[in-house]
Amino acid sequence: MVNVAVLGYGTVGSGVVEVLGRNREQISGKTGEEIQVRYILDLRDFPGDPYEDRVVHDFNLILEDAEISVVCETMGGVGAAYQFTKQALMAGKSVCTSNKELVAMHGTELLALAAEHHCNYLFEASVGGGIPLLRTIQNSLTAERIQAVTGILNGTTNYILTKMEKEHADYGEVLKKAQELGYAERNPEADVEGHDTCRKTAILASLVTGKTVDAAKIETEGITGVTQADFDFASKKGLRIKLLSVIKVEEDGKLLAVVAPFLLTEEHPLAVVEDVFNGVLVTGNMLGDTMFYGRGAGKLPTASAVAADVIDCARNRGRTVMEGWSREEAELVDIKELKSRFYVRTSSDCAETVEEAFWGGEGAAASEGILWGKEYGFFTPAMKEKEFDEKCRKLGEMVLSRIRLL
Ligand code: HSE
C-alpha cells in the first residue's frame, strides 16, 4: 500500500483524488500495489464530500506519519507550499506537484533536496497540463541535443486568442468563461500577462539546458495588447497569432528564451493548436521536430499528470528518478541583439511616416502593407530589436501595436 497526502483540495487537488479513485484498478495494476489517499490538507471542511473523513488542517499530522511516502502539493503559491514541500522532502517523502510558480522559483533547491533524501520532486503537470512532456524530454529524448522548444504553454490565453480570432469574441467575456471552466490561474493576470508561460518556459529551459534558468530574466509579454484589428490583419495575410514560448540553445551554449505573441503561418504545426489545448514542438539535432499536443489546463488532465507522478514515485521508492538541473545559471542571449521581422499597426494618417521610418522610402512594396478602415498594417525588414525599439521610441504614439513574426 502506498499512502498519499494531498495538500489543497481545490481544482487540481480534488482532481488528483478523483483520478486515483476512479482509476484505482488500472493504477494498482501498473504500480503493483494499491495507492490510497490517507489525508487531504485544506483550511476548509467538505461536509458531504466522499472523502470528508480524510480532511485535516494540520500539516504536521502528515509529516509525522511515517507511512505517508508521497505528498501531492496542489495548493499553489510559493509560501506554505514551499515550506511544506521542503519539510516533506527532508523527511524523505516524495512530492508531486502542478505548481509551476514554485518549481520555477525554487526547483533547483527542491530537486537537490529530493536527491539528498533519496526521494523525488516531480512536476510533470507544471508544464503542458496533461501532456507527458517533461518525462519524455528526460527519459525518451536522451540521445538528443535539444536545439529548440517552441510551445503554446498556456491554455487560458490560447482559448482567449482562439475565441477572439474565430468568433470575434470580446476579450473580457472569454476570460470570464475560461475562469468558469477552471483553466485560468486564481489571478488571471498571470495568464494574460504571460507570467504563467514564462514560469513554464523557465522550467522547460532548465530541463533542456541542465542549468538553472531564472524566470525573471526571460523577456515576457502577454496578450493584453492584441486587438481584433491585429487579427484582421493576420487573417488577410494567412497568419495566426499565438502566445509562444520560444527556447533556443545556440551553438555557443547560450540560451534564447522569449515569451510573447507571435505571428505564424497557417502551415506552422502550432497554428492548428486551438482552444485550451497546448502544443509543443521539440527540435533535436538527430530527431528533428517532434510535436506534443494535449489539454494544457483543466482539472482532470492536470490531475492525471500529477497522478502519473505519484505512480512513478510508488514504483521508485528510495530512488531519485528526476535528474533535473544543476545550480549553474544558464547564460541568456540578449534579446535586444536578436534580429526579427515585425508586423506594425498604425493609424492611416501617419502610415507613410511610420512605414518610411522602417523602410527608408524604398520598400513600400516589400512591406506588404494593407489599409483597412482607419488603420494600416505592414511588415518591417528583419532588424535587431534594439533598432526597432529605437525607431518606435522616436515615432511615439504613431505605432499602435507590433507583433514579432516567428
Ligand atoms: N492557467 C494555466 C493555463 C493552468 O491556462 O494554462 C495550467 O497551467
Tab-separated table of C-alpha atoms and ligand atoms in Angstrom:
chain	number	residue	atom	x	y	z
A	1	MET	CA	0.000	0.000	0.000
A	2	VAL	CA	1.250	3.461	-0.935
A	3	ASN	CA	-0.200	6.161	1.309
A	4	VAL	CA	-0.591	9.603	-0.168
A	5	ALA	CA	-1.436	13.035	1.235
A	6	VAL	CA	-2.946	15.729	-0.958
A	7	LEU	CA	-2.224	19.327	0.026
A	8	GLY	CA	-5.015	21.623	-1.179
A	9	TYR	CA	-8.463	20.346	-2.170
A	10	GLY	CA	-9.115	22.838	-4.952
A	11	THR	CA	-9.492	22.189	-8.671
A	12	VAL	CA	-6.323	20.132	-9.163
A	13	GLY	CA	-6.201	18.541	-5.684
A	14	SER	CA	-9.755	17.237	-5.915
A	15	GLY	CA	-8.927	16.087	-9.449
A	16	VAL	CA	-5.984	14.027	-8.173
A	17	VAL	CA	-8.209	12.349	-5.587
A	18	GLU	CA	-10.774	11.662	-8.318
A	19	VAL	CA	-8.222	10.197	-10.755
A	20	LEU	CA	-6.667	7.956	-8.082
A	21	GLY	CA	-10.163	6.824	-7.040
A	22	ARG	CA	-11.777	6.308	-10.450
A	23	ASN	CA	-8.752	4.575	-11.996
A	24	ARG	CA	-7.863	2.651	-8.829
A	25	GLU	CA	-7.771	-0.741	-10.576
A	26	GLN	CA	-5.676	0.335	-13.561
A	27	ILE	CA	-3.313	2.203	-11.256
A	28	SER	CA	-2.769	-0.612	-8.781
A	29	GLY	CA	-2.264	-2.963	-11.740
A	30	LYS	CA	0.553	-0.743	-13.001
A	31	THR	CA	2.047	0.072	-9.627
A	32	GLY	CA	1.851	-3.425	-8.188
A	33	GLU	CA	0.227	-2.072	-5.039
A	34	GLU	CA	-2.752	-0.010	-4.030
A	35	ILE	CA	-2.447	3.777	-3.836
A	36	GLN	CA	-4.578	5.291	-1.121
A	37	VAL	CA	-5.280	8.911	-0.237
A	38	ARG	CA	-4.945	8.987	3.534
A	39	TYR	CA	-5.046	12.764	4.127
A	40	ILE	CA	-6.361	15.837	2.370
A	41	LEU	CA	-4.964	19.039	3.852
A	42	ASP	CA	-7.110	22.126	3.461
A	43	LEU	CA	-8.199	25.098	5.546
A	44	ARG	CA	-11.809	24.237	4.779
A	45	ASP	CA	-14.046	21.309	5.679
A	46	PHE	CA	-16.016	19.487	2.994
A	47	PRO	CA	-19.207	18.137	4.579
A	48	GLY	CA	-20.911	15.620	2.308
A	49	ASP	CA	-17.775	15.013	0.215
A	50	PRO	CA	-16.994	11.274	-0.155
A	51	TYR	CA	-13.516	11.993	1.212
A	52	GLU	CA	-14.576	14.302	4.058
A	53	ASP	CA	-13.163	11.894	6.657
A	54	ARG	CA	-9.637	12.366	5.196
A	55	VAL	CA	-9.658	16.160	5.547
A	56	VAL	CA	-7.140	17.511	8.059
A	57	HIS	CA	-5.957	21.011	8.888
A	58	ASP	CA	-2.536	20.350	10.397
A	59	PHE	CA	0.398	19.556	8.098
A	60	ASN	CA	2.356	18.024	10.994
A	61	LEU	CA	-0.022	15.064	11.020
A	62	ILE	CA	1.166	14.258	7.507
A	63	LEU	CA	4.801	14.978	8.210
A	64	GLU	CA	4.869	12.779	11.280
A	65	ASP	CA	3.046	9.861	9.662
A	66	ALA	CA	5.884	7.543	8.620
A	67	GLU	CA	3.515	5.631	6.332
A	68	ILE	CA	2.967	8.616	4.058
A	69	SER	CA	5.526	8.232	1.286
A	70	VAL	CA	4.087	10.618	-1.325
A	71	VAL	CA	2.705	14.129	-0.959
A	72	CYS	CA	0.819	15.910	-3.763
A	73	GLU	CA	1.292	19.644	-3.472
A	74	THR	CA	-1.695	21.143	-5.268
A	75	MET	CA	-2.027	24.250	-3.096
A	76	GLY	CA	-0.280	26.672	-5.405
A	77	GLY	CA	1.706	29.735	-4.365
A	78	VAL	CA	5.211	29.946	-3.012
A	79	GLY	CA	4.537	30.454	0.703
A	80	ALA	CA	3.175	27.496	2.656
A	81	ALA	CA	3.558	25.285	-0.436
A	82	TYR	CA	7.334	25.901	-0.389
A	83	GLN	CA	7.683	25.244	3.341
A	84	PHE	CA	5.588	22.058	3.230
A	85	THR	CA	7.436	20.769	0.164
A	86	LYS	CA	10.817	21.304	1.812
A	87	GLN	CA	9.736	19.629	5.025
A	88	ALA	CA	8.245	16.662	3.181
A	89	LEU	CA	11.378	16.128	1.072
A	90	MET	CA	13.627	16.437	4.116
A	91	ALA	CA	11.529	13.724	5.744
A	92	GLY	CA	12.176	11.509	2.702
A	93	LYS	CA	8.642	11.856	1.323
A	94	SER	CA	8.385	12.370	-2.425
A	95	VAL	CA	6.453	15.407	-3.629
A	96	CYS	CA	4.435	15.635	-6.857
A	97	THR	CA	3.123	18.995	-7.943
A	98	SER	CA	1.404	21.087	-10.583
A	99	ASN	CA	2.782	24.280	-9.003
A	100	LYS	CA	4.876	25.857	-11.780
A	101	GLU	CA	5.412	29.036	-9.800
A	102	LEU	CA	7.168	27.094	-7.049
A	103	VAL	CA	9.129	24.875	-9.452
A	104	ALA	CA	10.295	27.904	-11.449
A	105	MET	CA	11.319	29.771	-8.301
A	106	HIS	CA	12.746	27.027	-6.066
A	107	GLY	CA	13.019	23.970	-8.322
A	108	THR	CA	16.813	23.873	-8.193
A	109	GLU	CA	16.865	23.699	-4.404
A	110	LEU	CA	13.929	21.275	-4.154
A	111	LEU	CA	15.415	18.879	-6.711
A	112	ALA	CA	18.687	18.867	-4.772
A	113	LEU	CA	16.813	18.199	-1.530
A	114	ALA	CA	14.971	15.281	-3.128
A	115	ALA	CA	18.257	13.773	-4.351
A	116	GLU	CA	19.856	14.254	-0.945
A	117	HIS	CA	16.982	12.440	0.768
A	118	HIS	CA	16.604	9.674	-1.855
A	119	CYS	CA	13.110	10.654	-2.842
A	120	ASN	CA	11.566	12.570	-5.741
A	121	TYR	CA	10.332	16.015	-6.615
A	122	LEU	CA	8.213	15.519	-9.741
A	123	PHE	CA	6.278	18.214	-11.603
A	124	GLU	CA	5.015	16.807	-14.901
A	125	ALA	CA	1.743	18.746	-14.538
A	126	SER	CA	3.561	22.061	-14.183
A	127	VAL	CA	4.219	22.371	-17.942
A	128	GLY	CA	1.670	21.464	-20.616
A	129	GLY	CA	-1.017	20.275	-18.182
A	130	GLY	CA	-1.849	16.696	-19.136
A	131	ILE	CA	0.793	16.369	-21.876
A	132	PRO	CA	3.560	13.925	-20.894
A	133	LEU	CA	6.296	16.331	-21.877
A	134	LEU	CA	8.919	16.642	-19.141
A	135	ARG	CA	9.186	12.902	-18.635
A	136	THR	CA	9.557	12.439	-22.383
A	137	ILE	CA	12.303	15.044	-22.601
A	138	GLN	CA	14.130	13.488	-19.687
A	139	ASN	CA	13.577	9.797	-20.360
A	140	SER	CA	12.966	9.409	-24.081
A	141	LEU	CA	14.863	12.133	-25.905
A	142	THR	CA	18.029	11.088	-24.131
A	143	ALA	CA	20.107	10.648	-27.299
A	144	GLU	CA	19.337	14.168	-28.474
A	145	ARG	CA	20.960	17.524	-28.133
A	146	ILE	CA	17.782	19.570	-27.911
A	147	GLN	CA	18.208	22.677	-30.008
A	148	ALA	CA	14.837	24.336	-29.651
A	149	VAL	CA	11.465	24.137	-27.972
A	150	THR	CA	8.612	26.222	-29.326
A	151	GLY	CA	5.357	25.945	-27.477
A	152	ILE	CA	1.879	27.119	-26.721
A	153	LEU	CA	2.010	26.547	-22.995
A	154	ASN	CA	-0.957	28.410	-21.600
A	155	GLY	CA	-4.457	27.052	-22.119
A	156	THR	CA	-6.274	30.171	-20.950
A	157	THR	CA	-4.600	32.570	-23.374
A	158	ASN	CA	-4.816	30.096	-26.249
A	159	TYR	CA	-8.524	29.755	-25.510
A	160	ILE	CA	-8.935	33.554	-25.466
A	161	LEU	CA	-6.942	34.095	-28.681
A	162	THR	CA	-8.879	31.320	-30.460
A	163	LYS	CA	-12.253	32.794	-29.488
A	164	MET	CA	-11.143	36.315	-30.406
A	165	GLU	CA	-9.978	35.097	-33.799
A	166	LYS	CA	-12.761	32.684	-34.716
A	167	GLU	CA	-15.772	34.267	-33.036
A	168	HIS	CA	-14.638	37.896	-32.799
A	169	ALA	CA	-15.437	37.457	-29.124
A	170	ASP	CA	-14.923	40.137	-26.519
A	171	TYR	CA	-11.710	39.662	-24.528
A	172	GLY	CA	-13.313	40.151	-21.084
A	173	GLU	CA	-16.188	37.735	-21.761
A	174	VAL	CA	-13.858	34.989	-22.974
A	175	LEU	CA	-11.564	35.402	-19.995
A	176	LYS	CA	-14.572	35.021	-17.683
A	177	LYS	CA	-15.570	31.818	-19.472
A	178	ALA	CA	-12.004	30.449	-19.159
A	179	GLN	CA	-12.148	31.130	-15.424
A	180	GLU	CA	-15.508	29.346	-15.128
A	181	LEU	CA	-14.057	26.354	-16.942
A	182	GLY	CA	-11.263	26.160	-14.374
A	183	TYR	CA	-8.473	26.964	-16.865
A	184	ALA	CA	-7.296	30.284	-15.515
A	185	GLU	CA	-4.969	30.937	-12.600
A	186	ARG	CA	-6.517	32.324	-9.401
A	187	ASN	CA	-5.144	35.655	-10.529
A	188	PRO	CA	-5.693	35.639	-14.307
A	189	GLU	CA	-3.069	38.342	-14.713
A	190	ALA	CA	-0.527	35.526	-14.510
A	191	ASP	CA	-2.077	34.015	-17.650
A	192	VAL	CA	-2.799	37.080	-19.748
A	193	GLU	CA	0.436	38.935	-18.913
A	194	GLY	CA	2.474	35.869	-19.867
A	195	HIS	CA	3.890	35.126	-16.377
A	196	ASP	CA	2.479	31.595	-16.334
A	197	THR	CA	4.045	30.831	-19.725
A	198	CYS	CA	7.265	32.437	-18.525
A	199	ARG	CA	7.450	30.107	-15.498
A	200	LYS	CA	6.794	27.087	-17.703
A	201	THR	CA	9.454	28.339	-20.109
A	202	ALA	CA	11.970	28.592	-17.261
A	203	ILE	CA	11.208	25.005	-16.205
A	204	LEU	CA	11.474	23.638	-19.755
A	205	ALA	CA	14.623	25.618	-20.492
A	206	SER	CA	16.214	24.402	-17.249
A	207	LEU	CA	15.449	20.812	-18.183
A	208	VAL	CA	16.749	21.259	-21.721
A	209	THR	CA	19.992	23.012	-20.730
A	210	GLY	CA	20.577	21.178	-17.442
A	211	LYS	CA	21.169	24.580	-15.848
A	212	THR	CA	19.081	26.918	-13.715
A	213	VAL	CA	17.086	29.403	-15.781
A	214	ASP	CA	15.874	32.437	-13.875
A	215	ALA	CA	12.271	33.210	-14.935
A	216	ALA	CA	12.771	36.870	-14.021
A	217	LYS	CA	15.359	37.180	-16.810
A	218	ILE	CA	13.082	35.847	-19.567
A	219	GLU	CA	11.709	38.519	-21.898
A	220	THR	CA	7.949	38.251	-21.324
A	221	GLU	CA	4.979	39.892	-22.965
A	222	GLY	CA	1.326	38.865	-22.615
A	223	ILE	CA	-1.724	39.094	-24.848
A	224	THR	CA	-3.428	42.166	-23.401
A	225	GLY	CA	-2.206	44.340	-26.285
A	226	VAL	CA	-3.568	42.044	-29.027
A	227	THR	CA	-6.692	43.516	-30.656
A	228	GLN	CA	-9.323	42.481	-33.198
A	229	ALA	CA	-7.535	44.781	-35.658
A	230	ASP	CA	-4.404	42.625	-35.311
A	231	PHE	CA	-6.453	39.507	-36.071
A	232	ASP	CA	-7.981	41.257	-39.101
A	233	PHE	CA	-4.536	41.991	-40.482
A	234	ALA	CA	-3.270	38.493	-39.681
A	235	SER	CA	-6.207	36.772	-41.375
A	236	LYS	CA	-5.717	38.873	-44.516
A	237	LYS	CA	-2.123	37.617	-44.584
A	238	GLY	CA	-2.939	33.989	-43.826
A	239	LEU	CA	-1.284	34.250	-40.419
A	240	ARG	CA	-2.311	33.243	-36.887
A	241	ILE	CA	-1.486	34.972	-33.616
A	242	LYS	CA	-0.308	32.716	-30.783
A	243	LEU	CA	1.283	33.340	-27.408
A	244	LEU	CA	4.510	31.370	-27.740
A	245	SER	CA	7.315	30.228	-25.579
A	246	VAL	CA	10.447	30.265	-27.742
A	247	ILE	CA	13.525	28.480	-26.420
A	248	LYS	CA	16.685	28.049	-28.486
A	249	VAL	CA	20.020	26.690	-27.442
A	250	GLU	CA	22.643	28.472	-29.541
A	251	GLU	CA	25.793	26.770	-30.830
A	252	ASP	CA	27.852	28.603	-28.192
A	253	GLY	CA	25.579	27.191	-25.466
A	254	LYS	CA	23.797	30.477	-24.775
A	255	LEU	CA	20.064	30.305	-24.304
A	256	LEU	CA	17.421	32.345	-26.050
A	257	ALA	CA	14.157	32.376	-24.121
A	258	VAL	CA	11.235	34.632	-25.035
A	259	VAL	CA	7.530	34.649	-24.217
A	260	ALA	CA	5.390	36.842	-26.472
A	261	PRO	CA	2.593	36.834	-29.020
A	262	PHE	CA	3.967	35.811	-32.430
A	263	LEU	CA	2.541	35.758	-35.928
A	264	LEU	CA	2.948	32.362	-37.549
A	265	THR	CA	1.874	30.968	-40.898
A	266	GLU	CA	-1.171	28.732	-41.161
A	267	GLU	CA	1.172	25.916	-42.226
A	268	HIS	CA	3.162	26.036	-38.986
A	269	PRO	CA	2.412	22.921	-36.860
A	270	LEU	CA	1.450	25.107	-33.873
A	271	ALA	CA	-1.081	27.099	-35.917
A	272	VAL	CA	-3.695	24.366	-35.527
A	273	VAL	CA	-3.414	24.233	-31.733
A	274	GLU	CA	-6.638	25.829	-30.576
A	275	ASP	CA	-8.804	26.470	-27.516
A	276	VAL	CA	-7.412	25.192	-24.217
A	277	PHE	CA	-5.014	22.828	-25.983
A	278	ASN	CA	-1.264	23.218	-25.690
A	279	GLY	CA	1.219	22.225	-28.353
A	280	VAL	CA	4.963	21.881	-28.015
A	281	LEU	CA	7.433	21.429	-30.830
A	282	VAL	CA	10.753	19.997	-29.649
A	283	THR	CA	13.676	20.072	-32.078
A	284	GLY	CA	16.529	17.666	-31.503
A	285	ASN	CA	19.765	17.610	-33.508
A	286	MET	CA	19.222	13.997	-34.610
A	287	LEU	CA	15.463	13.582	-34.473
A	288	GLY	CA	14.465	16.901	-35.982
A	289	ASP	CA	10.999	18.075	-34.957
A	290	THR	CA	8.671	16.158	-32.694
A	291	MET	CA	5.368	17.587	-31.541
A	292	PHE	CA	3.316	17.123	-28.379
A	293	TYR	CA	-0.332	18.058	-28.161
A	294	GLY	CA	-2.962	17.870	-25.464
A	295	ARG	CA	-5.039	19.633	-22.862
A	296	GLY	CA	-2.860	22.237	-21.191
A	297	ALA	CA	-5.237	23.103	-18.369
A	298	GLY	CA	-8.312	21.858	-16.582
A	299	LYS	CA	-8.979	19.687	-13.566
A	300	LEU	CA	-8.685	16.092	-14.774
A	301	PRO	CA	-5.967	16.480	-17.450
A	302	THR	CA	-3.725	18.264	-14.934
A	303	ALA	CA	-4.623	15.827	-12.165
A	304	SER	CA	-3.829	12.893	-14.462
A	305	ALA	CA	-0.252	14.173	-14.816
A	306	VAL	CA	0.104	14.580	-11.032
A	307	ALA	CA	-1.270	11.065	-10.516
A	308	ALA	CA	1.234	9.693	-13.054
A	309	ASP	CA	3.999	11.262	-10.959
A	310	VAL	CA	2.579	9.575	-7.849
A	311	ILE	CA	2.777	6.238	-9.665
A	312	ASP	CA	6.375	6.982	-10.656
A	313	CYS	CA	7.224	7.670	-7.017
A	314	ALA	CA	5.482	4.470	-5.917
A	315	ARG	CA	7.461	2.455	-8.450
A	316	ASN	CA	10.752	4.051	-7.424
A	317	ARG	CA	10.744	4.184	-3.647
A	318	GLY	CA	14.137	5.118	-2.260
A	319	ARG	CA	15.430	6.075	-5.714
A	320	THR	CA	15.586	9.533	-7.254
A	321	VAL	CA	14.469	9.353	-10.879
A	322	MET	CA	14.390	13.028	-11.814
A	323	GLU	CA	17.809	14.355	-12.781
A	324	GLY	CA	16.566	17.902	-13.164
A	325	TRP	CA	19.249	20.545	-13.484
A	326	SER	CA	22.291	21.962	-11.752
A	327	ARG	CA	22.725	25.161	-9.736
A	328	GLU	CA	24.816	26.721	-12.519
A	329	GLU	CA	22.882	29.531	-14.174
A	330	ALA	CA	22.240	29.401	-17.929
A	331	GLU	CA	23.579	32.377	-19.850
A	332	LEU	CA	20.796	34.145	-21.749
A	333	VAL	CA	21.082	35.759	-25.180
A	334	ASP	CA	20.372	39.495	-25.043
A	335	ILE	CA	17.054	39.818	-26.863
A	336	LYS	CA	17.921	43.347	-27.950
A	337	GLU	CA	20.547	41.815	-30.237
A	338	LEU	CA	18.049	39.425	-31.791
A	339	LYS	CA	17.007	40.030	-35.392
A	340	SER	CA	13.288	39.728	-36.172
A	341	ARG	CA	10.691	40.932	-38.606
A	342	PHE	CA	7.760	42.740	-37.070
A	343	TYR	CA	4.200	43.487	-38.066
A	344	VAL	CA	3.401	47.093	-37.186
A	345	ARG	CA	-0.072	48.639	-36.931
A	346	THR	CA	-0.524	52.373	-37.218
A	347	SER	CA	-3.399	54.758	-37.939
A	348	SER	CA	-3.870	55.531	-41.640
A	349	ASP	CA	-2.990	59.254	-41.250
A	350	CYS	CA	0.585	58.516	-40.253
A	351	ALA	CA	1.032	55.294	-42.238
A	352	GLU	CA	3.539	56.813	-44.683
A	353	THR	CA	5.731	58.321	-41.962
A	354	VAL	CA	5.845	55.102	-39.977
A	355	GLU	CA	6.484	52.897	-42.981
A	356	GLU	CA	9.236	55.191	-44.212
A	357	ALA	CA	10.908	55.096	-40.795
A	358	PHE	CA	11.379	51.357	-41.206
A	359	TRP	CA	11.949	51.081	-44.939
A	360	GLY	CA	13.612	54.415	-45.749
A	361	GLY	CA	11.101	55.168	-48.508
A	362	GLU	CA	12.222	52.411	-50.821
A	363	GLY	CA	10.437	49.390	-49.531
A	364	ALA	CA	6.725	50.192	-49.555
A	365	ALA	CA	6.106	47.212	-51.832
A	366	ALA	CA	8.239	44.888	-49.690
A	367	SER	CA	6.371	45.938	-46.567
A	368	GLU	CA	3.193	44.220	-47.854
A	369	GLY	CA	1.097	46.945	-46.223
A	370	ILE	CA	-2.681	46.755	-46.005
A	371	LEU	CA	-5.009	49.658	-45.376
A	372	TRP	CA	-8.278	48.814	-43.685
A	373	GLY	CA	-10.645	51.423	-42.310
A	374	LYS	CA	-8.622	53.978	-40.432
A	375	GLU	CA	-5.679	51.673	-39.805
A	376	TYR	CA	-2.642	50.450	-41.700
A	377	GLY	CA	-0.577	47.346	-41.069
A	378	PHE	CA	2.736	46.344	-42.640
A	379	PHE	CA	5.847	44.222	-42.079
A	380	THR	CA	9.262	45.654	-41.270
A	381	PRO	CA	12.505	44.275	-42.688
A	382	ALA	CA	14.474	41.999	-40.358
A	383	MET	CA	16.197	44.153	-37.792
A	384	LYS	CA	17.699	43.974	-34.334
A	385	GLU	CA	15.207	44.558	-31.531
A	386	LYS	CA	17.232	47.468	-30.247
A	387	GLU	CA	16.986	49.238	-33.631
A	388	PHE	CA	13.276	48.505	-33.801
A	389	ASP	CA	12.697	49.843	-30.272
A	390	GLU	CA	14.694	52.982	-31.033
A	391	LYS	CA	12.570	53.739	-34.117
A	392	CYS	CA	9.354	53.097	-32.175
A	393	ARG	CA	10.561	55.426	-29.420
A	394	LYS	CA	11.045	58.202	-31.973
A	395	LEU	CA	7.653	57.546	-33.593
A	396	GLY	CA	5.930	57.670	-30.204
A	397	GLU	CA	2.170	57.133	-30.318
A	398	MET	CA	2.122	56.655	-34.092
A	399	VAL	CA	2.855	52.946	-33.608
A	400	LEU	CA	-0.344	51.415	-32.223
A	401	SER	CA	0.924	47.876	-31.861
A	402	ARG	CA	3.549	45.453	-33.083
A	403	ILE	CA	3.940	41.686	-33.100
A	404	ARG	CA	7.010	39.631	-33.987
A	405	LEU	CA	6.931	37.184	-36.873
A	406	LEU	CA	8.115	33.713	-35.960
B	1	HSE	N1	-3.699	28.763	-16.091
B	1	HSE	C1	-2.940	27.723	-16.674
B	1	HSE	C2	-3.261	27.645	-18.162
B	1	HSE	C3	-3.259	26.433	-15.991
B	1	HSE	O1	-4.263	28.251	-18.565
B	1	HSE	O2	-2.528	27.023	-18.903
B	1	HSE	C4	-2.385	25.286	-16.394
B	1	HSE	O3	-1.045	25.524	-16.087
